[in-house]
Structures are given as structure tokens and as C-alpha cells.
CSV table of C-alpha atoms and ligand atoms in Angstrom, one decimal:
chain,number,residue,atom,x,y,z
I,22,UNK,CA,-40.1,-22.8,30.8
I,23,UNK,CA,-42.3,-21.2,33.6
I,24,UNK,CA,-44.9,-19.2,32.9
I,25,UNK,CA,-47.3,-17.0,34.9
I,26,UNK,CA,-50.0,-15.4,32.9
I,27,UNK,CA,-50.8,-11.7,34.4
I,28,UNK,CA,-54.1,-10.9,32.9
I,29,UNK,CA,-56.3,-13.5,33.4
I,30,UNK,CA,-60.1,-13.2,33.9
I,31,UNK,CA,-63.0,-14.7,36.2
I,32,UNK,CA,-66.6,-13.6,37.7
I,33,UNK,CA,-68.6,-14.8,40.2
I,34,UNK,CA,-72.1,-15.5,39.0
I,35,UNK,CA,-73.0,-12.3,41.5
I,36,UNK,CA,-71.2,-10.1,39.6
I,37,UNK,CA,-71.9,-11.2,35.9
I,38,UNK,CA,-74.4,-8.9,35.4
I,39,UNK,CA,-71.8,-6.0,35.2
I,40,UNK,CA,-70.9,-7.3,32.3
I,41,UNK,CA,-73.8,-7.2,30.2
I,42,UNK,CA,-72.3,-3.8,28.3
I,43,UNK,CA,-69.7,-6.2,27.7
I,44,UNK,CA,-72.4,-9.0,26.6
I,45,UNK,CA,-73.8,-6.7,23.9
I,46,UNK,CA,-70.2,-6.5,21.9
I,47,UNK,CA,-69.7,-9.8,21.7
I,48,UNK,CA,-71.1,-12.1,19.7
I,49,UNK,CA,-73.5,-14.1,22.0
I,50,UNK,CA,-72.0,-17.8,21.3
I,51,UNK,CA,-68.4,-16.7,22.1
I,52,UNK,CA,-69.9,-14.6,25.0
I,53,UNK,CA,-71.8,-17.7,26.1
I,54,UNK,CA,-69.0,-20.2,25.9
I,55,UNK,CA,-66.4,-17.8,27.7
I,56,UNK,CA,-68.9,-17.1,30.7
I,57,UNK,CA,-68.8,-20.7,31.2
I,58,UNK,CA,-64.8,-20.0,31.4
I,59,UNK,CA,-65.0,-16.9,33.5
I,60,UNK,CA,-66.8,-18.6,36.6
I,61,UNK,CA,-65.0,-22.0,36.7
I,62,UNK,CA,-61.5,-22.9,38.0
I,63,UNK,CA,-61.1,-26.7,38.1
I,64,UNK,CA,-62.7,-27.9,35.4
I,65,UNK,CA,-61.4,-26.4,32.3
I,66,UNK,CA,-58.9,-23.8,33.6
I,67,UNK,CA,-56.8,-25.9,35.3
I,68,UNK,CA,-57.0,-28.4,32.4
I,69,UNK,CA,-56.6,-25.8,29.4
I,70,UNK,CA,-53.4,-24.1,31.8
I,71,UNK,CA,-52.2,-27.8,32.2
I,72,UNK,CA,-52.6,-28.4,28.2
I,73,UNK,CA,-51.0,-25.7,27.3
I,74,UNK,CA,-48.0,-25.4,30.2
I,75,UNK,CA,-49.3,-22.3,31.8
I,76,UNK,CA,-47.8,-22.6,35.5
I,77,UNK,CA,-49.5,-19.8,37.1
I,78,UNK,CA,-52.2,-17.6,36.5
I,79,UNK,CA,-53.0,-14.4,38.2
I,80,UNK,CA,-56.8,-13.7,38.2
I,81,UNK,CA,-58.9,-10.3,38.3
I,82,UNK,CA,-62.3,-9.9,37.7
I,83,UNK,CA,-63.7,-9.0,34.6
I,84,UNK,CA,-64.7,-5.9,32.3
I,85,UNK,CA,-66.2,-3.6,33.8
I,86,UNK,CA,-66.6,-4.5,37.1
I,87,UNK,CA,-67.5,-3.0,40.2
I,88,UNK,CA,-66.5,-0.2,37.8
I,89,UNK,CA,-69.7,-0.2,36.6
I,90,UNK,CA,-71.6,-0.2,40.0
I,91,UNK,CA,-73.1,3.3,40.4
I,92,UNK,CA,-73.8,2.9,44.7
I,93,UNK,CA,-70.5,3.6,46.0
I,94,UNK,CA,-71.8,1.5,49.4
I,95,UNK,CA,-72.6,-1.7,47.4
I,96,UNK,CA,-69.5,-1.5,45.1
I,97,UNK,CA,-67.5,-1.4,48.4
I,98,UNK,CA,-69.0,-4.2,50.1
I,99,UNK,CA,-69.1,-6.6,46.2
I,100,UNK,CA,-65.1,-5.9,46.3
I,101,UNK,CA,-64.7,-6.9,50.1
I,102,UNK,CA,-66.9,-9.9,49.0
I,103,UNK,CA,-65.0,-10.7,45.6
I,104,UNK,CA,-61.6,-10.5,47.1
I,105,UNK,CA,-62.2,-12.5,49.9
I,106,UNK,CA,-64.0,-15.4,47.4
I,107,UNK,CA,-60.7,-14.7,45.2
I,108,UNK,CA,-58.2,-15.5,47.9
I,109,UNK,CA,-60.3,-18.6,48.8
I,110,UNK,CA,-60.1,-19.7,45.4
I,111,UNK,CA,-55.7,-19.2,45.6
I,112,UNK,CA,-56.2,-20.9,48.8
I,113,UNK,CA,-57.4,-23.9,47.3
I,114,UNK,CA,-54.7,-23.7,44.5
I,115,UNK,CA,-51.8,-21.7,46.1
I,116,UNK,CA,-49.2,-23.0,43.2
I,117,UNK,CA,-51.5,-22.1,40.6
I,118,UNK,CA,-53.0,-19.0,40.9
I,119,UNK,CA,-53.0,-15.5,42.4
I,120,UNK,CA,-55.0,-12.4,41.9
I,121,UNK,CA,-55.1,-8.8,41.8
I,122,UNK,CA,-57.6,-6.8,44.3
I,123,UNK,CA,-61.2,-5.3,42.5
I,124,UNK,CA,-61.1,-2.1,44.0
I,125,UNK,CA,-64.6,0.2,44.5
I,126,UNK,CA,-63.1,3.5,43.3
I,127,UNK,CA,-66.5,4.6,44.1
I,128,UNK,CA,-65.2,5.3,47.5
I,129,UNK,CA,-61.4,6.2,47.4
I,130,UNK,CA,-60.4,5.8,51.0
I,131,UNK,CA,-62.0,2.4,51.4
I,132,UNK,CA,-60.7,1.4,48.1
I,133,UNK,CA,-57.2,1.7,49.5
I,134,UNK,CA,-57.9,0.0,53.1
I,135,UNK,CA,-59.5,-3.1,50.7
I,136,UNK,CA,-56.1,-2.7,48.7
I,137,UNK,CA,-53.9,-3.0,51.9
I,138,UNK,CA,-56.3,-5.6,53.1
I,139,UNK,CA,-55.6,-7.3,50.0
I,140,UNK,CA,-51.9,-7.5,49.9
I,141,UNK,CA,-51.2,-7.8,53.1
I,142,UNK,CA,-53.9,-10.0,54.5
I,143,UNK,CA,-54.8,-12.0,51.8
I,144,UNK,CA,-52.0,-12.3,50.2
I,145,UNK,CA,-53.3,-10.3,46.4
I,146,UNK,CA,-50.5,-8.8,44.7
I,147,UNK,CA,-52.0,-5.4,43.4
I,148,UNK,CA,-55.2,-4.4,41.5
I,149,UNK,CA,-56.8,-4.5,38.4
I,150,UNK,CA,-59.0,-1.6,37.6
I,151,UNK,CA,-61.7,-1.9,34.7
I,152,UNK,CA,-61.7,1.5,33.1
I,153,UNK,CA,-63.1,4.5,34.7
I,154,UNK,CA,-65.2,4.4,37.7
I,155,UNK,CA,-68.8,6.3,37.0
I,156,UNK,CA,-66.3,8.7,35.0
I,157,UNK,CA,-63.9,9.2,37.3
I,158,UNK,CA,-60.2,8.5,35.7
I,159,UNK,CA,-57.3,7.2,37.9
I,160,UNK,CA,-55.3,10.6,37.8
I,161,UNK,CA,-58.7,12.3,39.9
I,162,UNK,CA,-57.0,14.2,42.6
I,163,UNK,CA,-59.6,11.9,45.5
I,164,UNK,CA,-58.2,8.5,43.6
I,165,UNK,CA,-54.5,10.3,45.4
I,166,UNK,CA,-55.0,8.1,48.4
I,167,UNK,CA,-55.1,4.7,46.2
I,168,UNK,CA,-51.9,5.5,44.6
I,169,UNK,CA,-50.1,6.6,47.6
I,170,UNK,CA,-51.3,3.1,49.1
I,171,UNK,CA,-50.3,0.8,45.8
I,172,UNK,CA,-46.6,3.0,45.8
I,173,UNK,CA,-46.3,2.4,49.6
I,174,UNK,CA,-47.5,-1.4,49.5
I,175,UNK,CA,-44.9,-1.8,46.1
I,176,UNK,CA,-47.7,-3.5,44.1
I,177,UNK,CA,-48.6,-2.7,40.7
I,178,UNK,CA,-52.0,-1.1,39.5
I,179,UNK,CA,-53.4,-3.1,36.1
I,180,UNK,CA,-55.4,-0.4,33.9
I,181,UNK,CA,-57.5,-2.7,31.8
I,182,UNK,CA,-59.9,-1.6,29.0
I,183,UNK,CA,-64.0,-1.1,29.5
I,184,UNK,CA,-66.3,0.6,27.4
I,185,UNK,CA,-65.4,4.3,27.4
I,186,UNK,CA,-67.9,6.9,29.5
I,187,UNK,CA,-69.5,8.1,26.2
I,188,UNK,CA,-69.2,7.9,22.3
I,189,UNK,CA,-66.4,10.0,20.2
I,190,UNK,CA,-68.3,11.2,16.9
I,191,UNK,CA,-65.9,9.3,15.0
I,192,UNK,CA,-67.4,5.8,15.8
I,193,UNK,CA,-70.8,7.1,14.4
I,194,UNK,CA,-72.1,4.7,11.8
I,195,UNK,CA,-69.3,2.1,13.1
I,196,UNK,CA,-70.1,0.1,15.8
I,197,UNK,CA,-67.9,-2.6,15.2
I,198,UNK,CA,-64.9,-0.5,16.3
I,199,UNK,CA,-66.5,-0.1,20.0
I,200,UNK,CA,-65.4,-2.8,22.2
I,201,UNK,CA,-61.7,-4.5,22.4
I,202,UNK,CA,-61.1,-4.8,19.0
I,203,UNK,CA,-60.3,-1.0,18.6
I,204,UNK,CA,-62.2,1.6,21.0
I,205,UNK,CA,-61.1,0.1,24.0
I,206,UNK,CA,-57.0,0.4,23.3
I,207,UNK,CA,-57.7,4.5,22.6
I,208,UNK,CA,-59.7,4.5,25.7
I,209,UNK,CA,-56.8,3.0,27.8
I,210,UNK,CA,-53.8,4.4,26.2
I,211,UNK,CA,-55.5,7.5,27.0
I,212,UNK,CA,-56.1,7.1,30.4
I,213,UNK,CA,-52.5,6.3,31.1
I,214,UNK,CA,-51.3,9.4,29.1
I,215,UNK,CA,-53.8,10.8,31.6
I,216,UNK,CA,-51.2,9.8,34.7
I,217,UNK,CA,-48.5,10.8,32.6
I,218,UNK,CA,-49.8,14.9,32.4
I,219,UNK,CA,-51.9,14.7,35.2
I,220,UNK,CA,-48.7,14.5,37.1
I,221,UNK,CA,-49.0,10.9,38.7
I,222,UNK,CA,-46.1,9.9,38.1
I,223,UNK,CA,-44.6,12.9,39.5
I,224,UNK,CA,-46.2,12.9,43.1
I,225,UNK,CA,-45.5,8.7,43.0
I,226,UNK,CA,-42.7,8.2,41.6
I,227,UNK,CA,-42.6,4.7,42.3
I,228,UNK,CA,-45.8,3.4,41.1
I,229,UNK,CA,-46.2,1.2,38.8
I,230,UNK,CA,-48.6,0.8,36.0
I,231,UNK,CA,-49.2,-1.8,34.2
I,232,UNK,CA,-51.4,-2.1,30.7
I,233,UNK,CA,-52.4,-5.2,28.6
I,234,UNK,CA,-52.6,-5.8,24.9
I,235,UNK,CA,-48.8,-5.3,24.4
I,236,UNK,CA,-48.8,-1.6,25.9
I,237,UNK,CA,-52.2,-0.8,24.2
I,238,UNK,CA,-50.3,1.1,21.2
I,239,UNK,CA,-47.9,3.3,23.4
I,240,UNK,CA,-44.7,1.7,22.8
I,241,UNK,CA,-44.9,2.4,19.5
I,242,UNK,CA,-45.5,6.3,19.6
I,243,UNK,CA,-43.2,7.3,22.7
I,244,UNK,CA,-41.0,9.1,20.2
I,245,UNK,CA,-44.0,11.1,18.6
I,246,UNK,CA,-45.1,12.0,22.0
I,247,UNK,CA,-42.0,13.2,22.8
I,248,UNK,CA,-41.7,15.2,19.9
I,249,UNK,CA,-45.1,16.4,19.5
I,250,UNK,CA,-44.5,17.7,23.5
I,251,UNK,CA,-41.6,20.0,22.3
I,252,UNK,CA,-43.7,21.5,19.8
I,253,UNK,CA,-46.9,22.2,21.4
I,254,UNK,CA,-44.6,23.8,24.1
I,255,UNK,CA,-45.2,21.4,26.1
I,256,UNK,CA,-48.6,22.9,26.8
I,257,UNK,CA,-46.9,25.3,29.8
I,258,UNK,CA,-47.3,21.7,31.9
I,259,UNK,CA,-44.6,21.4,34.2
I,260,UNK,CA,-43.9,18.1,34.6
I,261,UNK,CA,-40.5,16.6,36.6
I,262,UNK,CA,-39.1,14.4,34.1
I,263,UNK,CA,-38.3,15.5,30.7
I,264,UNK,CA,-40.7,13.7,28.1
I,265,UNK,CA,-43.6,12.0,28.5
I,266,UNK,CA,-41.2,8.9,27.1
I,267,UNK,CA,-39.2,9.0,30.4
I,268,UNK,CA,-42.2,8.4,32.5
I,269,UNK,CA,-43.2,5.6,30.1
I,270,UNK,CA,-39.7,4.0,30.5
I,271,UNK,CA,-40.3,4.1,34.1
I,272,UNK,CA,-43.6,3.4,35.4
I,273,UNK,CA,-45.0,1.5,32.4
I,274,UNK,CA,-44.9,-2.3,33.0
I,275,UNK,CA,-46.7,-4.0,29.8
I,276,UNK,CA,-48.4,-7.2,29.2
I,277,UNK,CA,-48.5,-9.3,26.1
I,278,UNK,CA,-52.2,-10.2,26.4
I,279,UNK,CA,-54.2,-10.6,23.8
I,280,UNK,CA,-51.0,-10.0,21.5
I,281,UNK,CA,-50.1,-12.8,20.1
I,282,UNK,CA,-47.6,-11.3,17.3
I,283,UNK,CA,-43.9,-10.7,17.4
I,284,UNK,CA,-44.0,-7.7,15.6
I,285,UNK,CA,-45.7,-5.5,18.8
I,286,UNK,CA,-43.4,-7.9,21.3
I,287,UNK,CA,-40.2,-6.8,19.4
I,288,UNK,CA,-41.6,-3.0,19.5
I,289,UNK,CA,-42.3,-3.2,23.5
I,290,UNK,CA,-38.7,-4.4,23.8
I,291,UNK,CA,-37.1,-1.9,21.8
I,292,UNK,CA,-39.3,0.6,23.6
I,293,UNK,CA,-39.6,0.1,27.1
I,294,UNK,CA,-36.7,-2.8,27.6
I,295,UNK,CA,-37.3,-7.0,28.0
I,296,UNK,CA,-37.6,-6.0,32.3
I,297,UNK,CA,-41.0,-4.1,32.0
I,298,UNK,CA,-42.9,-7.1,29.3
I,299,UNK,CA,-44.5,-9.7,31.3
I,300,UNK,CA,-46.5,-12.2,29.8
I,301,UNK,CA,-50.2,-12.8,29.7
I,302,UNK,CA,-53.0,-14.4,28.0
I,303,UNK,CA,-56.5,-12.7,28.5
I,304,UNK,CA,-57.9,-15.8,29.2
I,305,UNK,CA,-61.0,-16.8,28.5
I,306,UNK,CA,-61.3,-14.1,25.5
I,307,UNK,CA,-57.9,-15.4,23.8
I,308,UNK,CA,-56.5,-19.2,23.6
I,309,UNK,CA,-53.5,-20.2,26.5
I,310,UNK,CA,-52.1,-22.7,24.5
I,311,UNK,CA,-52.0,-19.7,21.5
I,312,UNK,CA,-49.9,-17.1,24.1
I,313,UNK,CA,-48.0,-20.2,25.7
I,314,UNK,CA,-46.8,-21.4,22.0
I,315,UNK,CA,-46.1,-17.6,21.0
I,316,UNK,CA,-44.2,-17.0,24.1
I,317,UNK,CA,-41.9,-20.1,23.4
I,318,UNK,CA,-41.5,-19.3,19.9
I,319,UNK,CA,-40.8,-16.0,19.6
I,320,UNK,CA,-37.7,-14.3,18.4
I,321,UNK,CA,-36.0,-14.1,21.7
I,322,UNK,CA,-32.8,-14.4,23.5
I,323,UNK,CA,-33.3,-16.8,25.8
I,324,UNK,CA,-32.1,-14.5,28.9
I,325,UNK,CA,-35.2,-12.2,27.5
I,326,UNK,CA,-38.0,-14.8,27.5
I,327,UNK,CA,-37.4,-15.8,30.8
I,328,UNK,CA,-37.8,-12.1,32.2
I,329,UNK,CA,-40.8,-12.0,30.0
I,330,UNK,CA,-42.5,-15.6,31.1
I,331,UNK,CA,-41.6,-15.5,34.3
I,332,UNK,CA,-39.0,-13.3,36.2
I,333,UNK,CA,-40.5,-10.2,35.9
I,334,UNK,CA,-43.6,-11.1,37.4
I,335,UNK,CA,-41.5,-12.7,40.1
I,336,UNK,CA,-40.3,-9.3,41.2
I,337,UNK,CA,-42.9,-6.9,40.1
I,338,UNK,CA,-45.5,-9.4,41.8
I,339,UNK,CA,-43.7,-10.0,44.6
I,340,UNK,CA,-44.4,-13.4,44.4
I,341,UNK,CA,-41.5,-16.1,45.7
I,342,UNK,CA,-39.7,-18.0,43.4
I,343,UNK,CA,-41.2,-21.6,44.1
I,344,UNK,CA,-41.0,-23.5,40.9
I,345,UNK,CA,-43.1,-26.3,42.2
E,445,GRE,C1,-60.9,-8.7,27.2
E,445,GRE,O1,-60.6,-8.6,28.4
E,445,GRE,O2,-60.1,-8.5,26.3
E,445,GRE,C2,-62.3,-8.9,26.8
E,445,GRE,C3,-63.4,-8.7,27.7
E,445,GRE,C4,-64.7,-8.9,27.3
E,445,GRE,C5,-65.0,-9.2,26.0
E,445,GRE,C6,-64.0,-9.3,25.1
E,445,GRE,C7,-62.7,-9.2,25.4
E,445,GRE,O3,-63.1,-8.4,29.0
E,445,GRE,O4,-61.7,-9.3,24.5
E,446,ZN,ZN1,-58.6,-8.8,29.3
């Protein structure tokens, strides 16, 4: 069956520096081995996609970024730079890949010109954001203009995990649970509960967000949120729709990266419906041919695992159906 991978990760050798916070978490022989992945197309992507039956992937760059660039000037030129270097990389292998924009939140206004640049010049279909940007979260009143642009152009916004601006108390003593193994899922589910209240959703109603690692824990707490609402009063926030669930239901696309499990696949389904799962990998961090096998396998109607491997990202992405 088709497949088109939506979370799927490279650098430049430029840009790998921004990712030494990332560097320190992992341990340096796997962080070694996937930086090797991260910057190379041809020689073992292609062959590991081929291996495993991955049609498509669709690339962004990796944690944290031009997140993590603190000159707003620099990080805007670095995502003109990276974008264009993406879409000559599609251009080399239009069948096989695509890519989401790097935008420099740094500077709002520009990062929505680079995003219409992206989709409509070079072809990108949405963007990946890392995290925060020097603090700032996605619902920030100046990040309006990005939104507006993403709901206007019909692409999707990817919120993917990065270390968190600073340490919660709770972590102290543990620093294994910092990093994507547990700190970064809080950090993200957070964030998008942060669109949720901060009214987002509400002033784009069409947007659409969409989250890795199988929802990053939400699907499986819409009802508590929902209820929990209710009985705080709903914190006298006045929000359009009724529950924080409804907004979830809408504009909350999930992917399965880095989930290679039925049980959290089964939950998204129940949760959010088979139209808003797409599949993933997190490539180089996770094994393709693991997600590919998974994907095949897993307790699915068959109508269902098409959505999920391929048709949803047909129509969320945009992207025609040539099945080459
Ligand atoms: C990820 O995207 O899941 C990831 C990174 C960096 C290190 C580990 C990891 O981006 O899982
Ligand atoms: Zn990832």
C-alpha cells in the first residue's frame, strides 16, 4: 500500500549546530549515527525508504531549529536559505519527497511571506515548527499573522517537540525524563492546549494543527479535559465551541511517529476519527521499515489504513494523487 511518511527529519551541515541541546540527550553513538542520516538523501534514505516500502517522505528540519536562533535577522535569512536548499532537494526527487517550510518565528511577518513563498512558489506543503521560538508559544498574539497566512494558504502547521524554555521542579534529580522520551510530549501537548484556550482556534477556525508521537497523549484525555473544564468553570474563558474536545476533533490532525504500538493507534481513532491519523516515521530517530511493518499490520479495516498511509495526507497536504 502507499505510504507517505509526514514527520520526517534532515539538516544541513549549516544548521547542525542548533541541535547540539539536542546532542547532549542523546547518547552520542546514536546521535552520531543519525546525523549521518539527517544530512544525506541518496545514499541511505532512499535505500532504507526503498527497503522498507516507504513511497514518500515529507521532510522538515530538525529539533530545535531556527527555533533556537536568538538574531531574529539571521534566523530569517537560515529559513529563506533552508527552504530553498529543501525544494532543491524535492526537485531532484519530486516522487519521493516533499517538505514542510522552517519558519523564523523570530520575525512574525516575514515568517508568513517565507510561508506563502513556500507553498506557493516552491511548492512546500505547510510548516514544521520546533517548539517555542526564544519563548514565544504559537498562540502569541504577533505569531496572529502566521496563522491567518497557514488558514488562508489551507496548509497545516506541524508542532513538533524541543527542549522546553526552562526546567519544571519535578524533573529535578531526573534528567533522563528531559528530552523525547518524556519531557518533550508535556511540553507539546501543552503548547497545543495553549491554541485551544488561547482562543486560536476560535479566530482560525480552519487551521489545522497537526502533532506527532500519536497526538503526544491528548487523544487519550479529551474526555478529562472536558470534564475537568465544567468543573473549574471553565475558568470564565469564553471560548466558541463547547469543550476543549470539540476543538480537538476539529483542528487536531495526528501523526503516528515514533508510535509504533496499536494500543495509542486504536485510541487516536476512537478519539479523533481514522480522517485526522496520518502516518509517520520520525525518521532517522525511529526505524522506517518498524512504522512501515506496524502500519501494514495493525488492526485495521482496510478502508482505515488507507486514510491513515496515504489519503489523508493526499488531502490535508494537498499533494496530487500520482501513485508513480
Ligand atoms: C525526534 O524528533 O523524535 C528526536 C529528535 C532528536 C533526538 C531524538 C529524537 O528530533 O527522538
Ligand atoms: Zn521527530
Amino acid at each position: 500500500m502507499r505510504k507517505i511518511a509526514l514527520e520526517e527529519h534532515f539538516f544541513t551541515p549549516e544548521l547542525a549546530d542548533y541541535s547540539s541541546s539536542t546532542k547532549a540527550i542523546a547518547s552520542t553513538r546514536a546521535w552520531a549515527e543519525a546525523s549521518r542520516r539527517l544530512a544525506d538523501f541518496t545514499e541511505k534514505r532512499l535505500p532504507d525508504m526503498d527497503a522498507a516500502g516507504l513511497d514518500v517522505q515529507v521532510l522538515s528540519l530538525t529539533a530545535p531549529g531556527l527555533q533556537a536562533e536568538p538574531d531574529a535577522k539571521v534566523a530569517t535569512a537560515k529559513a529563506t536559505a533552508v527552504n530553498d536548499f529543501l525544494a532543491g532537494i524535492i526537485a531532484e526527487h519530486p516522487t519521493r519527497f516533499s517538505g514542510f517550510c522552517a519558519l523564523a518565528l523570530q520575525d512574525p511577518g516575514k515568517a508568513a511571506d517565507e510561508l506563502e513563498r513556500g507553498v506557493t512558489q516552491l511548492g512546500l506543503c505547510g510548516a514544521l515548527v520546533n517548539a517555542h521560538t526564544q519563548g514565544v508559544y504559537l498562540d502569541d498574539p504577533g505569531l496572529s499573522v502566521v496563522w491567518e497566512c497557514a488558514e488562508a494558504l489551507d496548509v497545516p502547521l506541524y508542532l513538533h517537540p524541543a527542549n522546553g524554555v526552562d526546567k519544571s521542579h519535578v524533573f529535578s534529580g531526573h534528567p533522563e525524563l528531559e528530552g523525547p522520551m518524556w519531557s518533550w510530549g508535556v511540553d507539546t501537548a501543552t503548547h497545543a492546549l495553549r491554541l485551544v484556550f488561547g482562543g486560536v482556534f476560535d479566530r482560525y477556525p480552519n487551521a489545522k494543527l497537526l502533532l506527532g508521537h500519536m497526538g503526544e497523549g491528548l487523544p487519550y484525555v479529551l474526555w478529562r479535559l472536558d470534564s475537568r473544564w465544567d468543573f473549574h468553570n471553565r475558568h470564565g474563558i469564553e471560548l466558541q465551541l463547547e469543550y476543549p474536545s470539540h476543538y480537538l476533533r476539529r483542528n487536531l490532525f495526528v501523526t503516528t511517529s515514533g508510535a509504533v504500538s496499536s494500543a495509542p493507534l486504536l485510541c487516536s481513532i476512537l478519539a479523533l476519527g481514522a480522517d485526522h491519523i496520518l502516518f509517520a516515521t520520525d525518521y532517522p530517530f525511529e526505524s522506517i521499515s518498524k512504522a512501515c511493518e506496524f502500519i501494514a499490520n495493525a488492526p485495521l479495516s482496510e478502508a482505515d489504513r488507507e486514510k491513515i498511509c496515504f489519503r489523508n495526507a493526499e488531502s490535508l497536504l494537498n499533494v496530487k494523487p500520482v501513485h508513480p
